[in-house]
Structures are given as C-alpha cells and as structure tokens.
Amino acid sequence: MTHTELFNGAIEHLVPQAHRMGVQAVVLEPGRAVCRVPLAGNGNHLRTMYAGVLFTVAEVLGGAICLPSFDMARFYPVVKSVRIDFRKPARTDVLASAELPAERVAEIAAAAQEHGKAEFTLGATLTDEAGIVVATTEGVYQLRAHQP
C-alpha cells in the first residue's frame, strides 16, 4: 500500500471532519505532500470555497508530509499553529502543496530522536484548477517521539 493510499484510508478515522470535506492526498513522497479538496459540498454564501475548508486542506499537510518522510512507528506529528493568508476566491477544486528539503527532513528526524521532539515550519500554497494561488499558509508543527 502506498503512503497516499494509507493516508486516504486513514483520514476517515483520524480526521473525520476533513474526510467529510472530501480532503484526499494526491501525492505523498518524502519531503512532499499534495492534497485536494473539492468545491462541491464546500461552498459558502458567495459560491466560493468556505475559508475553513481551505484552512483544513492546508493544515492536514503537516501530518500528511510526515507519513512518507519520517518513521511513524517512532514519531507522530502535532500542529502548534497555522497562519493563513487568503489571496483570491476559490471557485474550483483546490490543491494544497507543501515541501521540505531532504536535509531539513534529516535534521528534524535527528532532533526528534535526540530531544524527543522537534519543531518545524511548513509553508503551503493552495491553488485552484487554473493554477491561481487562492491562499498560502505557514504552519508550525512538532514531530514527537512515541513514549515507551
């Protein structure tokens, strides 16, 4: 089973609200996560995507990127904060994407191993189907070691 399949199967139980919104991983590979959310069922009074849905698809990237990037048997992610800037109305399905360079992934893993946790910042870009940036986020997450 791929990381994408694992995430999409687990989101229903781990983050049921995101699942109900239709959030799905499209690409999950070490240092890279892309998730999609549909406009259908997620609109607001302006016929654009509801702001909370945009926030949700961006926020889940912090956990999604951890799945292929870190040993999840040893670590788990926690969100500390997320700041979002809404740029344009989203009138189509939205893709949210984030990346961590390989050297940063290694640093985070080493720090979490040594200290039991490591903080990292993850920027995300949300685009509509035409590639127009509808929002950007900056999230602060922690990778924490499971306690024995």
Coordinates of C-alpha atoms in Angstrom, one line a residue:
M1 CA 0.0 0.0 0.0
T2 CA 1.4 3.4 -0.9
H3 CA 1.6 6.4 1.5
T4 CA -1.2 8.1 -0.4
E5 CA -3.5 5.1 -0.1
L6 CA -2.7 4.7 3.5
F7 CA -3.4 8.4 4.2
N8 CA -6.7 8.4 2.2
G9 CA -7.8 5.3 4.0
A10 CA -6.9 6.6 7.5
I11 CA -8.2 10.1 7.2
E12 CA -11.8 9.0 7.7
H13 CA -10.9 7.8 11.2
L14 CA -8.1 10.2 12.1
V15 CA -9.7 13.5 10.9
P16 CA -13.3 12.7 10.2
Q17 CA -14.2 16.4 9.5
A18 CA -11.5 16.6 6.8
H19 CA -12.8 13.3 5.3
R20 CA -16.4 14.7 5.2
M21 CA -15.0 17.7 3.3
G22 CA -13.5 15.3 0.7
V23 CA -9.8 16.0 1.5
Q24 CA -7.7 13.5 -0.3
A25 CA -3.9 13.1 -0.7
V26 CA -2.8 13.2 -4.3
V27 CA 1.0 12.9 -3.8
L28 CA 2.8 11.8 -0.7
E29 CA 6.5 11.3 -1.0
P30 CA 9.4 12.1 1.2
G31 CA 9.5 15.8 1.6
R32 CA 6.4 16.5 -0.5
A33 CA 2.7 16.4 0.1
V34 CA -0.2 17.5 -2.1
C35 CA -3.8 17.2 -1.1
R36 CA -7.0 18.1 -3.0
V37 CA -10.4 19.2 -1.8
P38 CA -13.5 19.6 -3.9
L39 CA -15.6 22.7 -4.2
A40 CA -18.7 20.6 -4.3
G41 CA -20.3 20.5 -0.9
N42 CA -17.7 23.0 0.5
G43 CA -19.2 26.3 -0.8
N44 CA -20.3 29.4 1.1
H45 CA -22.8 32.1 0.6
L46 CA -20.6 33.7 -2.1
R47 CA -20.5 30.4 -4.1
T48 CA -16.7 30.1 -3.4
M49 CA -14.9 27.7 -1.2
Y50 CA -15.6 28.2 2.5
A51 CA -12.5 29.6 4.3
G52 CA -12.5 26.8 6.9
V53 CA -12.2 24.2 4.2
L54 CA -9.2 26.0 2.7
F55 CA -7.6 26.1 6.2
T56 CA -8.3 22.4 6.7
V57 CA -6.7 21.1 3.5
A58 CA -3.6 23.2 4.2
E59 CA -3.4 22.1 7.9
V60 CA -3.5 18.4 7.2
L61 CA -0.4 18.7 5.0
G62 CA 1.7 18.8 8.3
G63 CA 0.6 15.3 9.1
A64 CA 0.5 14.1 5.6
I65 CA 4.1 15.1 4.8
C66 CA 5.3 13.2 7.9
L67 CA 3.9 9.9 6.7
P68 CA 6.4 9.3 3.9
S69 CA 9.2 11.5 5.5
F70 CA 9.6 10.0 9.0
D71 CA 9.3 6.7 10.7
M72 CA 5.8 6.9 12.0
A73 CA 6.3 3.8 14.2
R74 CA 8.7 6.1 16.2
F75 CA 7.2 9.5 15.7
Y76 CA 3.9 11.4 15.4
P77 CA 3.1 15.0 14.2
V78 CA 1.3 17.7 16.2
V79 CA 0.2 21.1 14.9
K80 CA 1.2 24.1 17.1
S81 CA -0.1 27.0 14.9
V82 CA -1.1 27.8 11.4
R83 CA -1.4 31.2 9.8
I84 CA -3.4 31.6 6.5
D85 CA -3.5 34.4 4.0
F86 CA -6.5 34.3 1.7
R87 CA -5.5 35.7 -1.7
K88 CA -8.3 35.1 -4.2
P89 CA -11.7 33.4 -4.0
A90 CA -11.6 29.7 -4.8
R91 CA -14.3 28.8 -7.4
T92 CA -13.0 25.3 -8.3
D93 CA -11.4 22.3 -6.5
V94 CA -8.2 23.3 -4.7
L95 CA -4.8 21.7 -4.5
A96 CA -2.7 22.3 -1.4
S97 CA 1.0 21.6 -1.6
A98 CA 4.0 21.7 0.7
E99 CA 7.6 20.6 0.6
L100 CA 10.5 20.1 3.0
P101 CA 14.0 19.7 1.6
A102 CA 15.7 16.3 2.3
E103 CA 18.3 17.9 4.5
R104 CA 15.6 19.6 6.6
V105 CA 13.8 16.2 6.9
A106 CA 17.0 14.7 8.2
E107 CA 17.6 17.5 10.7
I108 CA 14.0 17.2 12.1
A109 CA 14.3 13.4 12.5
A110 CA 17.7 13.7 14.2
A111 CA 16.4 16.4 16.6
A112 CA 13.3 14.4 17.4
Q113 CA 15.4 11.4 18.1
E114 CA 17.8 13.3 20.4
H115 CA 15.3 15.5 22.2
G116 CA 12.0 13.6 22.0
K117 CA 10.5 16.3 19.8
A118 CA 11.5 18.7 17.0
E119 CA 9.7 21.8 15.7
F120 CA 9.4 22.6 12.1
T121 CA 7.8 25.2 9.9
L122 CA 5.9 24.2 6.8
G123 CA 4.7 26.6 4.1
A124 CA 1.8 25.6 1.8
T125 CA 0.4 27.0 -1.4
L126 CA -3.2 26.5 -2.3
T127 CA -4.2 26.8 -6.0
D128 CA -7.3 26.5 -8.0
E129 CA -7.7 24.4 -11.1
A130 CA -6.2 27.2 -13.2
G131 CA -3.1 27.3 -11.0
I132 CA -4.1 30.6 -9.4
V133 CA -2.9 31.0 -5.8
V134 CA -6.0 31.3 -3.6
A135 CA -4.3 31.1 -0.2
T136 CA -0.9 30.5 1.4
T137 CA -0.2 29.2 4.9
E138 CA 2.6 28.9 7.3
G139 CA 2.3 26.2 9.9
V140 CA 4.4 25.3 12.9
Y141 CA 4.4 21.6 13.7
Q142 CA 6.2 19.3 16.1
L143 CA 7.5 15.8 15.3
R144 CA 7.3 13.9 18.6
A145 CA 8.7 10.6 19.7
H146 CA 6.3 8.0 20.9
Q147 CA 6.7 7.3 24.6
P148 CA 7.7 3.7 25.5

